[in-house]
Coordinates of C-alpha atoms in Angstrom, one line a residue:
M22 CA 69.0 31.7 -240.4
I23 CA 65.7 30.3 -242.3
T24 CA 66.2 32.5 -246.1
S25 CA 63.6 30.5 -247.7
L26 CA 60.1 28.7 -246.5
L27 CA 57.5 26.5 -248.3
V28 CA 53.3 27.1 -246.6
A29 CA 52.1 23.6 -247.0
N30 CA 48.7 25.0 -247.1
R31 CA 46.9 27.4 -249.3
G32 CA 44.1 30.8 -249.0
E33 CA 44.1 33.2 -246.4
I34 CA 46.9 31.2 -243.8
A35 CA 49.5 30.6 -246.6
C36 CA 48.8 34.6 -247.7
R37 CA 49.7 35.6 -243.9
I38 CA 52.2 33.6 -243.2
F39 CA 53.9 35.0 -246.9
R40 CA 53.1 38.4 -245.6
T41 CA 55.3 37.6 -242.5
C42 CA 58.0 36.0 -244.6
R43 CA 58.2 39.2 -246.7
E44 CA 58.9 41.2 -243.9
L45 CA 61.6 39.1 -242.3
G46 CA 62.8 38.7 -246.0
I47 CA 62.4 35.2 -246.4
R48 CA 61.8 33.6 -249.6
T49 CA 58.6 32.1 -250.1
V50 CA 57.8 29.0 -252.0
A51 CA 53.7 27.9 -252.2
V52 CA 52.1 24.6 -253.2
H53 CA 48.7 24.4 -255.2
S54 CA 46.2 21.9 -256.6
D55 CA 44.9 22.3 -260.3
A56 CA 42.0 23.9 -258.7
D57 CA 44.0 26.7 -257.0
E58 CA 46.4 27.4 -260.1
N59 CA 45.2 30.7 -260.5
A60 CA 44.8 31.4 -256.1
L61 CA 45.7 34.3 -254.6
H62 CA 48.5 32.3 -252.4
A63 CA 50.0 30.8 -255.5
R64 CA 50.4 34.3 -257.2
V65 CA 52.1 36.3 -254.5
A66 CA 54.4 33.6 -253.4
D67 CA 58.0 33.8 -255.3
T68 CA 57.8 30.1 -256.3
A69 CA 54.8 28.1 -256.9
V70 CA 54.7 24.2 -257.1
R71 CA 51.6 22.2 -258.4
L72 CA 50.5 19.1 -256.8
P73 CA 48.6 17.6 -259.5
G74 CA 44.8 16.9 -258.7
A75 CA 41.7 19.0 -257.0
A76 CA 40.5 17.0 -253.7
P77 CA 42.5 17.6 -250.5
T78 CA 43.9 13.6 -250.2
E79 CA 45.1 14.0 -253.6
T80 CA 47.0 17.4 -253.0
Y81 CA 47.1 19.2 -249.7
L82 CA 47.0 15.7 -247.6
R83 CA 49.7 14.3 -249.4
G84 CA 52.9 14.8 -247.2
D85 CA 55.2 12.9 -249.8
L86 CA 54.5 15.2 -252.4
I87 CA 54.8 18.8 -250.7
V88 CA 58.1 17.2 -249.4
K89 CA 59.4 16.5 -252.6
A90 CA 58.2 20.2 -253.8
A91 CA 60.1 21.9 -250.8
V92 CA 63.2 20.0 -252.0
A93 CA 62.6 20.7 -255.5
A94 CA 62.3 24.3 -254.9
G95 CA 65.3 24.7 -252.9
A96 CA 63.2 25.8 -249.6
E97 CA 65.0 25.3 -246.4
A98 CA 61.9 25.1 -244.1
V99 CA 58.4 24.2 -244.0
H100 CA 55.2 26.0 -242.2
P101 CA 52.1 23.8 -242.0
G102 CA 49.8 26.9 -241.6
Y103 CA 46.5 25.4 -239.9
G104 CA 44.3 22.4 -241.2
F105 CA 45.4 19.8 -243.3
L106 CA 48.7 18.4 -241.9
S107 CA 49.4 21.1 -239.6
E108 CA 48.6 18.5 -236.8
N109 CA 50.5 15.5 -238.8
A110 CA 53.4 14.0 -236.5
D111 CA 54.4 11.7 -239.7
F112 CA 54.3 14.6 -241.8
A113 CA 56.9 16.8 -239.5
R114 CA 58.7 13.5 -239.3
A115 CA 59.4 13.6 -243.0
V116 CA 60.2 17.4 -243.3
I117 CA 62.6 16.8 -240.6
D118 CA 64.2 13.8 -242.3
A119 CA 64.2 15.5 -245.8
G120 CA 66.5 17.7 -244.2
L121 CA 64.1 21.0 -243.9
V122 CA 63.6 22.8 -241.0
W123 CA 59.9 22.2 -239.4
I124 CA 58.1 25.5 -238.2
G125 CA 56.1 23.7 -235.4
P126 CA 56.4 21.5 -232.4
P127 CA 58.3 18.4 -232.5
P128 CA 56.5 15.6 -233.7
E129 CA 56.5 13.4 -230.4
A130 CA 54.8 16.5 -229.0
I131 CA 52.4 16.4 -231.8
E132 CA 51.5 13.0 -231.9
A133 CA 50.8 13.5 -227.9
M134 CA 48.0 16.0 -228.6
A135 CA 46.9 15.4 -232.2
S136 CA 44.5 13.0 -231.5
K137 CA 41.9 14.1 -229.1
T138 CA 41.5 10.6 -227.1
R139 CA 45.3 10.4 -226.5
A140 CA 45.2 14.1 -225.3
K141 CA 42.4 13.6 -223.0
Q142 CA 44.0 10.7 -221.4
L143 CA 47.3 12.5 -220.9
M144 CA 45.2 15.0 -219.2
G145 CA 43.9 12.5 -217.0
I146 CA 40.3 12.6 -218.6
A147 CA 38.2 9.8 -219.8
S148 CA 36.2 10.1 -223.4
L149 CA 32.6 7.8 -223.0
D150 CA 32.5 4.7 -224.2
R151 CA 30.5 4.9 -227.4
D152 CA 29.0 1.3 -227.2
R153 CA 28.0 2.0 -223.6
V154 CA 26.4 5.4 -223.8
T155 CA 23.0 5.6 -222.2
E156 CA 20.0 8.1 -221.9
S157 CA 21.7 9.4 -218.6
D158 CA 24.5 10.5 -220.6
L159 CA 22.7 12.4 -223.5
P160 CA 23.4 14.9 -224.9
V161 CA 26.6 13.6 -226.3
L162 CA 29.0 15.1 -229.0
V163 CA 30.6 12.8 -231.4
K164 CA 33.8 14.2 -232.2
A165 CA 36.7 13.5 -235.0
A166 CA 39.9 12.5 -232.9
A167 CA 42.1 14.3 -235.9
G168 CA 41.5 17.8 -237.3
G169 CA 39.2 20.6 -236.5
G170 CA 36.8 23.3 -237.9
G171 CA 33.7 21.7 -236.9
R172 CA 34.2 18.8 -239.2
G173 CA 33.4 15.1 -238.1
M174 CA 31.4 16.3 -235.3
R175 CA 27.6 15.7 -234.3
I176 CA 25.1 16.4 -231.5
V177 CA 23.4 13.5 -230.4
R178 CA 20.4 13.7 -228.3
S179 CA 18.6 10.6 -228.9
L180 CA 20.1 7.1 -228.4
A181 CA 18.4 6.3 -231.8
D182 CA 20.8 9.3 -233.5
L183 CA 24.0 7.7 -232.5
D184 CA 24.8 5.5 -234.8
G185 CA 23.9 7.5 -237.9
A186 CA 26.6 10.2 -236.0
L187 CA 29.3 8.2 -235.5
E188 CA 28.9 7.0 -239.2
G189 CA 28.2 10.4 -240.6
A190 CA 31.4 11.9 -238.3
R191 CA 34.0 9.2 -239.7
A192 CA 33.3 9.7 -243.3
E193 CA 33.3 13.6 -243.0
A194 CA 36.3 13.3 -240.5
A195 CA 38.0 10.6 -243.2
S196 CA 37.7 12.8 -246.1
A197 CA 38.9 16.2 -244.2
F198 CA 41.9 14.5 -242.2
G199 CA 42.5 11.2 -243.9
D200 CA 41.9 9.6 -240.2
G201 CA 38.2 8.5 -239.5
E202 CA 38.6 7.9 -236.0
V203 CA 35.8 9.4 -234.0
F204 CA 35.0 9.3 -230.3
V205 CA 32.1 10.5 -228.0
E206 CA 32.2 12.9 -224.9
P207 CA 29.6 14.7 -222.9
Y208 CA 28.0 17.5 -224.4
V209 CA 27.7 20.6 -222.1
E210 CA 25.1 22.9 -223.1
G211 CA 25.0 26.2 -222.3
G212 CA 29.1 26.6 -222.3
R213 CA 31.4 29.2 -223.4
H214 CA 34.1 27.7 -225.4
V215 CA 37.6 30.0 -224.2
E216 CA 41.0 29.1 -225.0
V217 CA 44.8 30.1 -224.1
Q218 CA 47.2 30.9 -226.5
V219 CA 50.4 29.3 -225.5
L220 CA 54.0 29.9 -227.2
A221 CA 57.3 27.9 -226.0
D222 CA 60.7 28.2 -227.0
T223 CA 63.7 25.1 -227.0
H224 CA 64.7 26.8 -223.6
G225 CA 62.3 25.7 -221.4
T226 CA 60.3 29.2 -221.4
V227 CA 56.5 28.8 -222.0
W228 CA 54.3 31.9 -222.5
A229 CA 50.4 32.1 -221.8
L230 CA 49.4 34.7 -223.8
G231 CA 45.5 35.3 -222.3
T232 CA 42.5 33.7 -223.3
R233 CA 40.2 34.2 -226.1
D234 CA 36.6 33.4 -226.2
C235 CA 35.3 31.3 -229.2
S236 CA 31.5 30.8 -228.3
L237 CA 30.0 32.0 -231.5
Q238 CA 30.0 29.0 -233.6
R239 CA 28.1 27.3 -236.5
R240 CA 28.2 23.7 -236.8
H241 CA 30.8 23.5 -234.3
Q242 CA 33.0 25.9 -236.3
K243 CA 33.9 29.3 -234.9
V244 CA 32.4 32.3 -236.6
I245 CA 33.6 35.3 -234.1
E246 CA 36.3 35.5 -231.7
E247 CA 37.9 37.6 -229.3
A248 CA 40.8 38.4 -226.9
P249 CA 40.6 38.8 -223.8
A250 CA 37.6 36.4 -222.9
P251 CA 35.3 38.9 -221.2
G252 CA 33.7 38.2 -218.0
L253 CA 36.0 35.3 -216.8
S254 CA 37.1 35.6 -212.9
D255 CA 40.7 36.4 -212.1
E256 CA 40.9 32.6 -210.0
L257 CA 39.4 31.1 -213.5
R258 CA 42.0 33.0 -216.0
D259 CA 44.5 32.0 -213.9
E260 CA 43.4 28.1 -213.7
L261 CA 42.9 28.1 -217.8
H262 CA 46.7 29.5 -218.0
S263 CA 48.2 27.1 -215.7
L264 CA 46.5 24.2 -217.3
A265 CA 47.5 25.4 -220.6
V266 CA 51.5 26.0 -219.4
R267 CA 50.9 22.4 -217.9
A268 CA 49.8 20.9 -220.7
A269 CA 52.4 22.6 -223.1
R270 CA 55.4 21.4 -220.6
A271 CA 53.8 17.9 -220.1
V272 CA 54.5 17.1 -224.3
G273 CA 58.0 19.0 -224.5
Y274 CA 56.3 22.0 -226.7
A275 CA 57.9 24.4 -228.8
G276 CA 56.2 26.8 -230.9
A277 CA 52.7 28.4 -231.1
G278 CA 49.8 26.3 -229.8
T279 CA 46.3 26.5 -228.2
V280 CA 44.9 24.5 -225.2
E281 CA 40.9 24.9 -225.7
F282 CA 38.4 24.6 -223.3
L283 CA 34.7 24.1 -222.6
V284 CA 33.6 26.9 -219.6
S285 CA 30.4 26.1 -218.0
S286 CA 27.7 28.4 -217.0
A287 CA 28.6 27.5 -212.9
G288 CA 32.4 28.6 -213.8
S289 CA 33.9 25.4 -214.5
A290 CA 36.6 24.5 -217.1
H291 CA 36.5 21.5 -218.8
F292 CA 39.4 20.2 -221.2
L293 CA 39.1 19.9 -224.8
E294 CA 41.6 19.8 -226.5
M295 CA 45.2 20.9 -227.5
N296 CA 45.7 22.3 -231.0
T297 CA 49.4 22.2 -232.1
R298 CA 49.3 24.1 -234.5
L299 CA 48.6 28.4 -235.2
Q300 CA 45.0 28.9 -234.8
V301 CA 42.8 31.1 -237.2
E302 CA 42.3 33.2 -234.7
H303 CA 45.1 34.0 -233.7
P304 CA 45.0 37.8 -235.2
V305 CA 43.2 39.0 -232.0
T306 CA 46.2 37.9 -229.7
E307 CA 48.4 39.1 -231.9
A308 CA 46.8 42.8 -231.6
V309 CA 46.1 42.6 -228.3
F310 CA 50.0 41.6 -227.2
G311 CA 51.6 43.5 -230.0
L312 CA 53.2 40.3 -231.8
D313 CA 53.5 38.6 -235.1
L314 CA 53.0 34.6 -233.8
V315 CA 54.3 33.8 -237.1
A316 CA 57.6 35.7 -236.9
E317 CA 57.8 34.2 -233.2
Q318 CA 57.2 30.8 -234.7
I319 CA 60.0 31.3 -237.1
R320 CA 62.4 32.4 -234.5
V321 CA 61.5 29.8 -231.9
A322 CA 62.0 27.4 -235.3
E323 CA 65.5 29.0 -235.2
G324 CA 66.5 28.4 -232.1
H325 CA 66.2 32.3 -231.0
P326 CA 64.9 32.4 -227.0
L327 CA 61.7 34.1 -225.9
E328 CA 62.0 36.8 -223.3
S329 CA 61.2 35.3 -219.6
D330 CA 57.8 37.0 -219.9
P331 CA 55.6 38.1 -222.5
P332 CA 54.7 41.1 -223.4
R333 CA 51.4 43.3 -221.4
A334 CA 48.2 43.2 -223.3
R335 CA 46.7 46.0 -224.3
G336 CA 43.1 46.8 -225.5
H337 CA 40.4 44.2 -227.0
A338 CA 40.4 42.5 -230.3
I339 CA 37.4 41.0 -232.1
E340 CA 37.6 38.7 -235.4
A341 CA 34.7 38.1 -237.7
R342 CA 34.8 35.1 -240.5
L343 CA 33.6 36.1 -243.3
Y344 CA 32.3 33.2 -245.1
A345 CA 30.6 32.5 -248.7
E346 CA 27.6 30.8 -247.2
D347 CA 23.9 31.3 -246.8
P348 CA 22.9 31.3 -243.0
A349 CA 19.2 31.4 -243.8
A350 CA 19.4 28.4 -245.9
D351 CA 21.2 25.9 -243.6
W352 CA 24.8 27.4 -244.2
A353 CA 25.0 26.6 -247.8
P354 CA 28.3 26.7 -249.0
Q355 CA 28.0 29.6 -252.4
T356 CA 29.9 29.5 -255.0
G357 CA 31.1 32.4 -258.0
T358 CA 33.2 34.8 -258.5
L359 CA 34.2 37.4 -255.8
H360 CA 34.4 40.8 -257.9
R361 CA 35.5 42.9 -255.1
L362 CA 36.3 42.9 -251.6
T363 CA 37.4 45.9 -249.4
V364 CA 37.2 47.0 -245.9
P365 CA 37.7 50.4 -244.2
D366 CA 41.4 51.0 -243.4
D367 CA 40.7 50.9 -239.4
V368 CA 40.3 47.2 -239.6
R369 CA 42.8 44.3 -240.7
L370 CA 41.6 42.4 -243.4
D371 CA 43.5 38.7 -243.7
T372 CA 42.4 37.1 -247.0
G373 CA 43.2 34.5 -249.6
Y374 CA 41.0 35.9 -252.3
G375 CA 41.7 38.9 -254.8
D376 CA 39.0 40.5 -256.9
G377 CA 37.8 38.7 -259.6
D378 CA 39.0 35.1 -257.7
G379 CA 36.4 32.2 -258.2
I380 CA 35.6 30.7 -255.6
G381 CA 35.1 26.6 -255.9
V382 CA 33.4 23.6 -253.9
H383 CA 36.6 22.2 -253.3
Y384 CA 37.7 24.0 -249.9
D385 CA 36.7 25.8 -247.0
P386 CA 34.1 28.8 -247.8
M387 CA 35.9 31.1 -245.2
L388 CA 36.7 34.5 -247.7
A389 CA 38.5 36.4 -245.1
K390 CA 38.9 37.3 -241.4
V391 CA 38.3 40.8 -240.5
I392 CA 39.9 42.0 -237.1
A393 CA 39.2 45.3 -235.2
H394 CA 41.5 46.5 -232.1
A395 CA 40.4 49.0 -229.6
P396 CA 41.1 50.0 -226.1
T397 CA 37.8 48.3 -224.9
R398 CA 35.5 45.7 -225.6
A399 CA 32.5 48.1 -226.9
E400 CA 34.9 50.2 -228.7
A401 CA 36.2 47.1 -230.8
V402 CA 32.6 45.8 -231.1
R403 CA 31.6 49.0 -232.7
R404 CA 34.8 49.4 -235.3
L405 CA 34.2 45.9 -236.4
S406 CA 30.3 45.7 -236.8
G407 CA 30.7 49.6 -238.3
A408 CA 33.8 48.2 -240.6
L409 CA 31.4 45.4 -241.5
E410 CA 28.4 47.0 -242.5
R411 CA 30.7 49.4 -245.4
A412 CA 32.5 46.5 -246.3
T413 CA 32.0 46.4 -250.2
I414 CA 31.5 42.7 -251.1
H415 CA 30.5 42.1 -254.7
G416 CA 30.5 38.3 -255.3
P417 CA 28.4 35.4 -253.6
V418 CA 25.9 35.3 -250.8
T419 CA 27.9 35.9 -247.6
N420 CA 27.4 36.2 -243.9
R421 CA 28.2 39.6 -243.6
D422 CA 24.6 40.7 -242.4
L423 CA 24.8 37.8 -239.8
L424 CA 28.1 38.8 -238.8
V425 CA 26.6 42.7 -238.0
R426 CA 23.7 41.8 -236.2
S427 CA 25.6 39.2 -234.2
L428 CA 28.0 41.9 -233.1
R429 CA 24.9 44.0 -232.0
H430 CA 23.0 41.4 -230.6
K431 CA 22.5 42.6 -226.7
E432 CA 23.5 38.6 -225.9
F433 CA 27.1 39.6 -227.7
T434 CA 27.5 43.5 -226.3
G435 CA 26.6 42.2 -223.0
A436 CA 29.2 39.1 -223.1
A437 CA 26.6 36.8 -222.0
M438 CA 27.2 34.6 -225.0
D439 CA 27.5 30.7 -225.0
T440 CA 27.9 28.1 -227.8
G441 CA 24.1 27.9 -228.3
F442 CA 24.3 31.3 -229.4
Y443 CA 22.9 30.5 -233.0
D444 CA 20.6 27.6 -231.8
R445 CA 18.6 30.3 -230.2
H446 CA 18.7 33.2 -232.2
L447 CA 19.7 31.9 -236.2
A448 CA 15.8 32.5 -236.8
D449 CA 16.0 36.3 -236.2
L450 CA 19.5 37.0 -236.7
T451 CA 18.5 36.0 -240.5
A452 CA 15.0 37.2 -241.0
P453 CA 15.0 39.6 -243.7
D454 CA 15.5 43.4 -243.2
P455 CA 12.6 45.4 -244.1
D456 CA 13.8 48.0 -247.0
P457 CA 15.7 50.7 -244.8
Y458 CA 14.5 53.1 -247.5
A459 CA 10.8 51.9 -248.0
H460 CA 8.4 55.1 -247.8
P461 CA 4.6 54.9 -248.5
S462 CA 4.3 56.3 -251.7
P463 CA 1.2 58.6 -252.9
A464 CA 1.4 57.4 -256.2
T465 CA 0.8 53.6 -255.5
A466 CA -0.6 53.5 -251.9
L467 CA -3.7 51.8 -251.1
N468 CA -5.5 52.9 -248.0
G469 CA -2.3 55.2 -246.9
V470 CA -0.2 51.7 -246.2
A471 CA 1.3 50.3 -249.5
A472 CA 5.0 50.8 -250.2
R473 CA 6.9 51.7 -253.5
P474 CA 9.3 49.0 -254.6
P475 CA 12.7 49.2 -253.0
L476 CA 14.9 52.3 -253.8
V477 CA 17.9 50.1 -254.5
A478 CA 15.9 48.8 -257.4
L479 CA 14.7 52.3 -258.6
A480 CA 18.7 53.3 -258.3
A481 CA 19.7 50.5 -260.2
A482 CA 17.3 51.0 -263.0
L483 CA 18.1 54.9 -263.3
A484 CA 22.0 53.7 -263.1
D485 CA 21.4 51.5 -266.1
A486 CA 19.3 54.3 -267.7
R487 CA 22.2 56.3 -267.8
T488 CA 24.6 53.8 -269.5
R489 CA 22.0 53.4 -272.2
V490 CA 21.6 57.3 -273.4
S491 CA 22.0 57.6 -277.1
R492 CA 24.0 60.9 -278.7
F493 CA 20.7 61.9 -279.5
G494 CA 20.0 62.6 -276.0
G495 CA 17.7 60.8 -273.2
Y496 CA 14.5 62.2 -274.1
R497 CA 12.1 62.8 -277.1
N498 CA 10.2 66.2 -278.5
L499 CA 7.2 63.8 -277.4
P500 CA 6.2 62.7 -273.6
S501 CA 7.8 59.4 -273.4
Q502 CA 6.0 56.2 -271.8
P503 CA 7.4 55.1 -268.9
Q504 CA 10.0 52.4 -268.9
V505 CA 10.0 49.2 -266.8
K506 CA 12.8 47.3 -265.4
R507 CA 12.4 44.2 -263.0
Y508 CA 15.0 43.0 -260.5
A509 CA 15.5 40.2 -257.9
T510 CA 16.6 40.6 -254.5
A511 CA 16.1 38.4 -251.4
G512 CA 14.0 35.7 -253.1
E513 CA 11.6 38.6 -254.2
E514 CA 10.9 40.0 -257.6
H515 CA 10.4 44.0 -258.0
E516 CA 9.2 46.0 -261.0
V517 CA 10.0 49.8 -261.0
R518 CA 9.3 52.4 -263.6
Y519 CA 10.6 55.7 -264.5
R520 CA 10.3 58.1 -267.3
H521 CA 13.2 60.1 -269.4
T522 CA 11.8 63.7 -269.7
R523 CA 13.4 67.3 -270.8
A524 CA 14.3 67.9 -267.1
G525 CA 16.1 64.8 -266.9
L526 CA 15.0 61.1 -265.5
E527 CA 11.7 61.2 -263.1
A528 CA 10.2 58.3 -261.3
D529 CA 6.8 58.7 -258.9
G530 CA 7.4 59.8 -255.3
V531 CA 11.0 60.8 -255.4
R532 CA 13.1 63.5 -256.7
V533 CA 16.1 62.2 -258.8
V534 CA 18.9 64.4 -257.7
R535 CA 21.6 62.7 -259.4
A536 CA 21.8 59.8 -261.8
T537 CA 25.1 58.2 -263.0
P538 CA 26.0 55.0 -264.1
G539 CA 28.1 54.5 -260.7
L540 CA 26.0 56.9 -258.3
V541 CA 21.9 57.9 -258.0
V542 CA 20.6 60.2 -255.5
L543 CA 17.0 60.2 -254.4
E544 CA 15.5 62.6 -252.0
V545 CA 12.5 61.4 -250.2
D546 CA 10.5 63.7 -248.0
G547 CA 13.3 65.9 -248.1
V548 CA 16.3 63.5 -247.1
Q549 CA 18.8 62.8 -249.8
R550 CA 20.1 59.3 -249.9
K551 CA 22.7 57.8 -251.9
F552 CA 23.2 54.6 -253.9
E553 CA 26.7 53.6 -255.3
V554 CA 25.8 51.0 -258.5
T555 CA 28.1 48.2 -259.6
R556 CA 27.3 45.9 -262.8
Y557 CA 29.1 42.9 -263.4
G558 CA 26.3 41.4 -266.4
D559 CA 23.1 41.0 -265.1
Q560 CA 24.0 40.9 -261.3
V561 CA 24.1 44.4 -260.0
Y562 CA 25.0 45.7 -256.5
V563 CA 23.4 48.9 -255.1
N564 CA 25.3 49.7 -251.9
A565 CA 25.0 46.3 -249.9
T566 CA 22.2 44.9 -251.6
A567 CA 22.6 42.5 -254.5
L568 CA 20.3 42.2 -257.3
T569 CA 19.8 40.5 -260.5
A570 CA 18.8 42.2 -263.6
L571 CA 15.6 40.3 -264.9
P572 CA 13.6 39.9 -268.4
R573 CA 10.6 41.8 -268.5
F574 CA 8.4 38.7 -268.7
S575 CA 9.4 35.4 -266.6
D576 CA 10.4 32.5 -268.5
P577 CA 7.4 29.8 -268.2
T578 CA 9.8 26.8 -269.2
A579 CA 11.9 27.8 -265.9
Q580 CA 10.0 25.8 -263.4
H581 CA 10.3 22.5 -261.7
A582 CA 7.5 20.4 -260.8
P583 CA 6.4 20.3 -257.2
G584 CA 8.3 17.9 -255.0
S585 CA 11.5 18.2 -257.3
L586 CA 14.7 18.3 -255.0
L587 CA 17.4 20.4 -256.2
A588 CA 20.6 20.5 -255.2
P589 CA 21.5 23.4 -253.3
M590 CA 25.1 23.6 -254.3
P591 CA 27.8 22.6 -256.4
G592 CA 29.1 19.3 -255.0
T593 CA 29.7 15.9 -255.3
V594 CA 27.0 13.5 -254.3
V595 CA 28.6 11.1 -251.8
K596 CA 25.7 9.0 -250.7
V597 CA 22.2 7.9 -251.4
A598 CA 20.2 6.1 -249.0
D599 CA 20.3 2.3 -248.6
G600 CA 17.7 0.7 -250.4
L601 CA 16.4 4.1 -252.4
T602 CA 15.2 3.4 -256.0
E603 CA 12.5 5.1 -258.1
G604 CA 8.9 3.9 -256.7
S605 CA 10.1 3.7 -253.1
A606 CA 8.1 5.4 -250.4
V607 CA 9.5 8.6 -248.5
E608 CA 8.7 10.1 -245.4
A609 CA 8.6 13.8 -245.3
G610 CA 12.2 15.1 -243.6
Q611 CA 13.5 11.7 -244.3
P612 CA 17.2 11.7 -245.5
L613 CA 17.5 10.9 -249.2
L614 CA 21.3 11.4 -250.3
W615 CA 24.0 13.6 -249.1
L616 CA 26.3 16.2 -251.1
E617 CA 29.8 17.0 -250.1
A618 CA 30.9 20.8 -250.9
M619 CA 33.2 22.8 -249.2
K620 CA 34.4 19.8 -247.1
M621 CA 31.4 19.2 -245.2
Q622 CA 28.7 17.0 -246.0
H623 CA 25.2 18.1 -246.4
K624 CA 21.9 16.0 -246.1
I625 CA 19.2 16.4 -248.9
T626 CA 15.7 15.4 -247.4
A627 CA 12.3 14.5 -248.7
P628 CA 10.3 17.4 -249.1
L629 CA 7.0 15.8 -248.7
T630 CA 5.6 12.3 -247.6
G631 CA 5.0 10.4 -251.2
T632 CA 6.7 8.1 -253.6
L633 CA 10.1 9.1 -255.4
T634 CA 9.4 8.9 -259.1
A635 CA 12.6 10.0 -260.1
L636 CA 16.2 9.8 -258.9
H637 CA 18.8 11.4 -261.0
A638 CA 21.4 11.4 -258.3
V639 CA 24.3 8.6 -257.9
P640 CA 27.2 8.1 -256.1
G641 CA 30.1 10.1 -257.2
Q642 CA 28.3 12.4 -259.5
Q643 CA 29.5 16.0 -259.8
V644 CA 26.0 18.6 -259.6
E645 CA 25.7 22.1 -260.2
V646 CA 23.7 24.4 -258.1
A647 CA 20.0 24.1 -258.8
A648 CA 20.6 20.7 -260.7
L649 CA 17.4 18.0 -260.2
L650 CA 18.5 15.1 -258.1
A651 CA 15.1 13.8 -257.7
V652 CA 11.3 14.0 -257.6
V653 CA 8.9 13.2 -254.7
E654 CA 5.2 13.1 -255.5
P655 CA 2.8 13.0 -253.1
S656 CA 0.9 9.7 -252.0

């Protein structure tokens, strides 16, 4: 029996594994980089071991250091989680050679399937020769042979872009997985990403635990997943189960794994890969089958047999990945302090962050996974979208609104989605919402159509006013002058006015029913609306809306010249375009430099056609958000 276990990972998955270990009575050991010294996974473990450094190549990808940490901490077993070294056969062997129990499949099975090129060969599928791709082969997908999570992947629709895609994918794969091998395969337009969860023991039993649909993806990384995959025929589902079991048996698999397919619009299945680890989206399968897959992994590693048949599936489950990113700004990752994250009690929350934790630039921007389970798909969709809408998320910009809109989009509710969902709908899904509380104000209306500033800004101002009431009261004997406050939200600035009177706070066009530092109730046309207000310095959260309190007058020095390229996120400059120097002529849209942040590379392009008059970025440089990288002046 295993009594102590080290998780060779971080964040959400480490916390999730530790939760099961506590339920089983297993002592837990965490490893952490310097950047993660105060991370939640390091705090909740019974023991934590430091891995010096911050970059994954210095820390979570150093199998030798992790094995030493396990031995030093007295761990009996190692669980790799997902990502990092989870599909590294050499690491699995090193764990076993150190006398530790490996919570995963045999190294030989990992080796057979860890490289997507070798996995395809095992399944009798040939990759395209990247040196012989022709126009008739397009579009194609350049893909990292190791790892996953959408890193090291590029869609190529023009032969002229192939070399650049290969170079970019190699660099990203090497940084994320320590392996720069890439390959090329056909890209199926309009396909669905469907996968089968398998669980196998060391006694010859293999379970196919249903299907999952993971078609909603951004940058080839999954955003919303569900089980079972809707709309599959019985014949196709049986075929996918059979192929998945065949793949597991072909390599003598043991433990939890996933076999992934691309299902075309015509209903044909194309094998993609086998992930020899636990998947991020495993909770939806757990919910439907009533299993704890981590507990099952541990039992398999201890030698226990599975029952001859898996449990019966019940209901439908959907998972949404909550990311610290701005989908409207090319999915730019966000950093800062996560002040608060809560969801309603009727859904499951898996997270690696606690209130007050910092979100840095070194790792994936996923904050949490929110999972809903219900008797039917429609009920699960409603439960999850409602829970996300009511969630309290105070911190950096997230994709919460995108998730809610995606779940309620007619293509998703009608189970008609495919992997091109965001290519088609991202602009509409990220368009600013009309203010739900906006209402024409008689005092400010122009020809009866102009609307007052958002009520959320007014609520923020009224709550702030209640925090500043003096001991002599909130009004004077003489009529007071209107008080003015300015707030920025969603890229716009709003000015609001209110007055202190003998009757209390007043504002034009609304009735102030109640105003406290944490709650404001406003009545418009007989309808009362509640606004919960929370402040963190100059950041104000009113219900789900984030605002920034501004000085009354703007700072004229806080401006940049036209053509300035500002860092859209904190990160590291990994490359400057070949031959680019001050004085170079550039074209609008031309790639000038690349930033790496949160394990992804982000291309910075020229904002206009002209001359590069300043270049401040150099490879290896760490930059903060809004740092001036370069200036392009029109010709």
